[in-house]
Short mmCIF file of C-alpha atoms in Angstrom, two decimals:
data_model
loop_
_atom_site.label_atom_id
_atom_site.label_comp_id
_atom_site.label_asym_id
_atom_site.label_seq_id
_atom_site.Cartn_x
_atom_site.Cartn_y
_atom_site.Cartn_z
CA MET A 1 -6.48 6.17 14.95
CA ALA A 2 -2.87 5.81 14.07
CA LEU A 3 -2.30 5.72 10.33
CA MET A 4 -0.34 2.94 8.80
CA PRO A 5 2.68 3.42 6.72
CA ILE A 6 1.99 2.19 3.10
CA VAL A 7 5.29 0.46 3.29
CA GLU A 8 3.70 -2.03 5.75
CA LEU A 9 1.20 -3.21 3.40
CA GLY A 10 1.18 -7.09 2.07
CA VAL A 11 1.18 -7.18 -1.59
CA ALA A 12 -2.79 -8.06 -1.90
CA GLU A 13 -3.76 -5.77 0.68
CA ALA A 14 -1.98 -3.19 -1.63
CA TYR A 15 -3.56 -4.20 -4.73
CA GLU A 16 -6.97 -4.17 -2.98
CA LEU A 17 -6.43 -1.17 -1.99
CA LEU A 18 -5.85 0.20 -5.15
CA SER A 19 -8.15 -1.17 -7.14
CA GLY A 20 -10.85 -1.40 -4.67
CA ARG A 21 -10.95 1.39 -2.45
CA PHE A 22 -8.97 3.66 -4.96
CA GLY A 23 -10.48 2.42 -8.18
CA ILE A 24 -7.15 2.51 -9.74
CA VAL A 25 -7.44 -0.04 -13.17
CA GLY A 26 -4.79 -1.61 -15.71
CA LEU A 27 -2.95 -3.02 -12.64
CA PRO A 28 -1.44 -6.49 -13.99
CA PRO A 29 -3.20 -9.72 -12.25
CA LEU A 30 -2.24 -10.00 -8.50
CA GLU A 31 -0.95 -13.41 -9.63
CA ALA A 32 1.51 -11.90 -11.91
CA ILE A 33 2.98 -9.39 -9.40
CA GLU A 34 2.51 -11.25 -5.82
CA ASN A 35 5.96 -12.93 -5.75
CA GLU A 36 8.14 -10.65 -8.09
CA ASP A 37 10.42 -8.54 -6.97
CA TRP A 38 9.36 -5.23 -9.31
CA GLY A 39 5.67 -6.23 -8.14
CA ARG A 40 6.01 -4.23 -4.38
CA ASP A 41 7.89 -1.53 -6.16
CA PHE A 42 5.39 -1.19 -8.64
CA LEU A 43 2.24 -1.12 -6.35
CA LEU A 44 3.93 1.26 -4.22
CA SER A 45 4.62 3.49 -7.03
CA ARG A 46 1.21 3.65 -7.74
CA PHE A 47 0.30 4.85 -4.38
CA GLN A 48 2.89 7.91 -4.77
CA GLU A 49 0.46 9.18 -7.51
CA LEU A 50 -2.63 9.54 -4.52
CA PRO A 51 -2.91 12.71 -2.91
CA ALA A 52 -2.11 12.39 0.70
CA GLN A 53 -5.98 13.24 1.88
CA ALA A 54 -6.99 10.22 -0.26
CA LEU A 55 -4.19 8.27 2.00
CA ALA A 56 -5.25 9.51 5.14
CA GLU A 57 -9.14 9.16 4.82
CA ALA A 58 -7.86 5.31 3.98
CA GLY A 59 -5.95 5.13 7.06
CA LEU A 60 -2.61 5.32 5.21
CA SER A 61 0.41 6.99 5.27
CA TRP A 62 4.08 7.54 4.24
CA ASP A 63 5.50 8.30 7.46
CA ASP A 64 7.17 5.60 9.60
CA PRO A 65 4.84 4.46 12.85
CA ASP A 66 5.26 6.19 16.09
CA PRO A 67 7.39 3.73 18.00
CA ASP A 68 5.21 3.91 20.96
CA GLU A 69 1.91 3.00 18.90
CA PRO A 70 1.37 -0.58 18.58
CA ALA A 71 1.83 -1.62 15.04
CA VAL A 72 -1.66 -2.29 12.71
CA ASN A 73 -0.11 -4.83 10.42
CA PRO A 74 3.37 -6.68 11.62
CA SER A 75 3.61 -8.40 8.26
CA PRO A 76 5.36 -6.33 5.84
CA ILE A 77 5.24 -7.03 2.06
#
């Protein structure tokens, strides 16, 4: 299974993963950040706090996708 690059997550997807899968609390309400330029950067910065192994277990990576692999989610943030 190819890992999905974190930068390709949508804001709502990233928010759900951070709060649901990784249990991160104290995030601003999704409605407050989903249409803000700083919201995407804020969520990406929270992923940087997570260990690479935890990201891999969730099917995520910081690496660019293999150009020969089909995109898992072709719509970036």
